[in-house]
Coordinates of C-alpha atoms in Angstrom, one line a residue:
T1 CA 5.0 29.2 -21.1
R2 CA 5.3 25.5 -21.4
P3 CA 4.1 22.7 -19.3
G4 CA 6.6 22.0 -16.4
S5 CA 7.9 25.6 -16.4
S6 CA 8.1 27.6 -13.1
D7 CA 4.7 29.4 -13.9
P8 CA 2.2 28.1 -11.1
A9 CA -0.7 28.6 -13.5
T10 CA 1.1 26.5 -16.1
R11 CA 2.0 23.8 -13.7
N12 CA -1.7 23.8 -12.5
V13 CA -2.9 23.3 -16.1
A14 CA -0.4 20.3 -16.6
Q15 CA -1.7 18.9 -13.3
E16 CA -5.2 19.0 -14.4
E17 CA -4.5 17.5 -17.8
Q18 CA -2.7 14.5 -15.9
A19 CA -5.8 14.3 -13.6
M20 CA -8.1 13.8 -16.8
A21 CA -6.1 10.6 -17.9
T22 CA -8.3 7.8 -18.9
P23 CA -7.7 4.2 -17.6
D24 CA -6.5 3.3 -21.0
E25 CA -4.0 6.2 -21.1
L26 CA -2.8 5.3 -17.6
R27 CA -2.5 1.6 -18.6
T28 CA -0.4 2.7 -21.6
A29 CA 1.8 4.8 -19.6
I30 CA 2.6 1.7 -17.4
A31 CA 3.2 -0.3 -20.7
E32 CA 5.6 2.3 -21.9
G33 CA 7.3 2.5 -18.6
R34 CA 7.6 -1.5 -18.6
A35 CA 9.3 -1.5 -22.2
V36 CA 11.9 1.2 -21.0
F37 CA 12.5 -1.1 -17.9
R38 CA 12.7 -4.3 -19.9
A39 CA 15.2 -2.6 -22.0
A40 CA 17.4 -1.6 -19.1
I41 CA 17.3 -5.2 -17.7
A42 CA 18.7 -6.4 -21.0
A43 CA 21.3 -3.4 -21.1
A44 CA 22.5 -4.2 -17.5
A45 CA 23.1 -7.8 -18.3
A46 CA 26.8 -7.9 -18.4
N47 CA 27.1 -5.7 -15.2
W48 CA 24.2 -7.0 -13.1
E49 CA 25.9 -6.8 -9.7
R50 CA 27.8 -3.5 -10.2
S51 CA 26.9 -0.6 -8.1
L52 CA 27.8 3.0 -8.2
P53 CA 29.1 4.6 -5.3
P54 CA 26.4 5.9 -2.9
S55 CA 25.4 9.6 -3.4
G56 CA 24.2 11.9 -0.5
S57 CA 22.1 9.8 1.8
E58 CA 21.1 7.2 -0.8
E59 CA 22.4 3.7 -0.6
A60 CA 24.1 2.3 -3.7
W61 CA 22.0 0.0 -5.8
S62 CA 23.2 -2.5 -8.4
A63 CA 20.9 -3.2 -11.3
R64 CA 20.0 -6.5 -9.6
K65 CA 18.8 -4.7 -6.7
A66 CA 16.9 -2.0 -8.5
A67 CA 15.2 -4.7 -10.7
E68 CA 14.1 -6.7 -7.6
H69 CA 12.8 -3.7 -5.9
T70 CA 10.9 -2.7 -9.0
I71 CA 9.6 -6.2 -9.9
K72 CA 8.3 -6.4 -6.4
A73 CA 6.7 -2.9 -6.6
E74 CA 4.7 -3.8 -9.5
V75 CA 2.8 -6.3 -7.6
W76 CA 2.4 -3.9 -4.7
F77 CA 1.2 -1.1 -6.8
A78 CA -1.4 -3.3 -8.5
S79 CA -2.6 -4.8 -5.2
E80 CA -2.8 -1.3 -3.6
A81 CA -5.1 -0.2 -6.5
C82 CA -7.1 -3.4 -6.1
T83 CA -7.4 -2.5 -2.2
A84 CA -8.7 0.8 -2.7
C85 CA -11.4 -0.5 -5.1
G86 CA -12.4 -3.1 -2.6
Y87 CA -10.9 -6.2 -4.5
P88 CA -8.4 -8.7 -3.4
G89 CA -4.8 -7.8 -4.5
L90 CA -2.0 -10.1 -5.6
D91 CA 0.1 -12.0 -3.2
P92 CA 3.3 -10.2 -2.5
I93 CA 6.5 -11.6 -3.6
E94 CA 10.1 -11.6 -2.6
P95 CA 12.3 -11.7 -5.8
S96 CA 15.9 -12.6 -6.2
Y97 CA 17.2 -13.0 -9.7
A98 CA 20.7 -14.2 -10.3
G99 CA 20.8 -12.7 -13.7
A100 CA 19.2 -10.4 -16.1
A101 CA 17.5 -13.2 -18.2
E102 CA 15.8 -14.5 -15.0
A103 CA 14.7 -11.1 -13.9
A104 CA 13.4 -10.3 -17.5
Q105 CA 11.2 -13.6 -17.5
A106 CA 10.0 -12.9 -14.1
F107 CA 9.2 -9.3 -14.9
G108 CA 7.1 -10.5 -18.0
E109 CA 5.1 -12.9 -15.6
V110 CA 4.5 -10.2 -13.0
S111 CA 3.4 -7.8 -15.5
A112 CA 0.8 -10.1 -16.9
K113 CA -0.5 -10.7 -13.4
C114 CA -0.7 -7.2 -12.7
D115 CA -2.2 -6.4 -16.2
G116 CA -4.9 -9.0 -14.9
R117 CA -5.9 -6.5 -12.2
W118 CA -5.2 -3.1 -14.2
K119 CA -7.7 -4.3 -17.0
Y120 CA -10.5 -3.9 -14.7
V121 CA -9.8 -0.4 -13.6
T122 CA -12.7 2.0 -15.0
E123 CA -13.0 5.8 -15.2
K124 CA -15.1 5.8 -12.0
D125 CA -12.1 3.6 -10.1
L126 CA -9.5 6.4 -11.0
A127 CA -11.0 8.7 -8.5
I128 CA -11.1 6.2 -5.5
P129 CA -8.9 7.4 -2.6
H130 CA -6.2 5.4 -1.2
G131 CA -5.1 6.5 2.1
R132 CA -1.2 7.3 1.5
L133 CA -1.0 7.3 -2.1
G134 CA -3.7 9.6 -3.2
T135 CA -6.1 8.1 -5.8
V136 CA -6.2 4.9 -7.9
A137 CA -5.1 7.1 -10.8
E138 CA -2.2 8.5 -8.8
I139 CA -1.2 4.8 -8.0
M140 CA -1.1 4.0 -11.8
R141 CA 0.7 7.4 -12.5
Y142 CA 3.4 6.7 -9.8
N143 CA 3.8 3.0 -11.0
A144 CA 4.5 4.2 -14.6
Q145 CA 7.1 6.9 -13.2
H146 CA 8.7 4.2 -10.8
L147 CA 9.5 2.0 -13.8
L148 CA 11.2 5.0 -15.5
E149 CA 13.1 6.0 -12.5
H150 CA 14.6 2.7 -11.7
A151 CA 15.3 2.0 -15.3
A152 CA 17.6 4.9 -15.6
Q153 CA 19.1 3.9 -12.2
M154 CA 19.7 0.3 -13.5
R155 CA 21.4 1.9 -16.6
M156 CA 23.6 4.1 -14.6
A157 CA 24.6 1.3 -12.1
A158 CA 25.5 -1.1 -15.0
G159 CA 27.3 1.4 -16.9
A160 CA 24.9 1.1 -19.9

């Protein structure tokens, strides 16, 4: 059986492999998520305000709303990891981007600020617990996944 299958033993192995990620591997996962997100911003430029009809209980989000949420969350994830480790986080932001170019520029600036925090995460820090979010490693993993999820959402909303 392969990882991600319905076999519980295989899923546990996959979870253990994830738990063994190093700080550098997690920073790389965040960087890869950012690259996909950056490309989604560019792809959504022509339809920045377009929203898909809501599905189920979910509210309809435009590419703009998804970008603003995700860029704000970048700061939040880095700050939550800092707080767990006992260091000051970043000041929260309330983004509003009229266009994709403005969002892309802000995303680059926010990413650099967050990297200024992520670069200090050590192997020991990864196991530090954070009340709601698990551990610092889980915060980093969720940050990377969050970027990918919203990149896909932006592409769908923009029809890209």
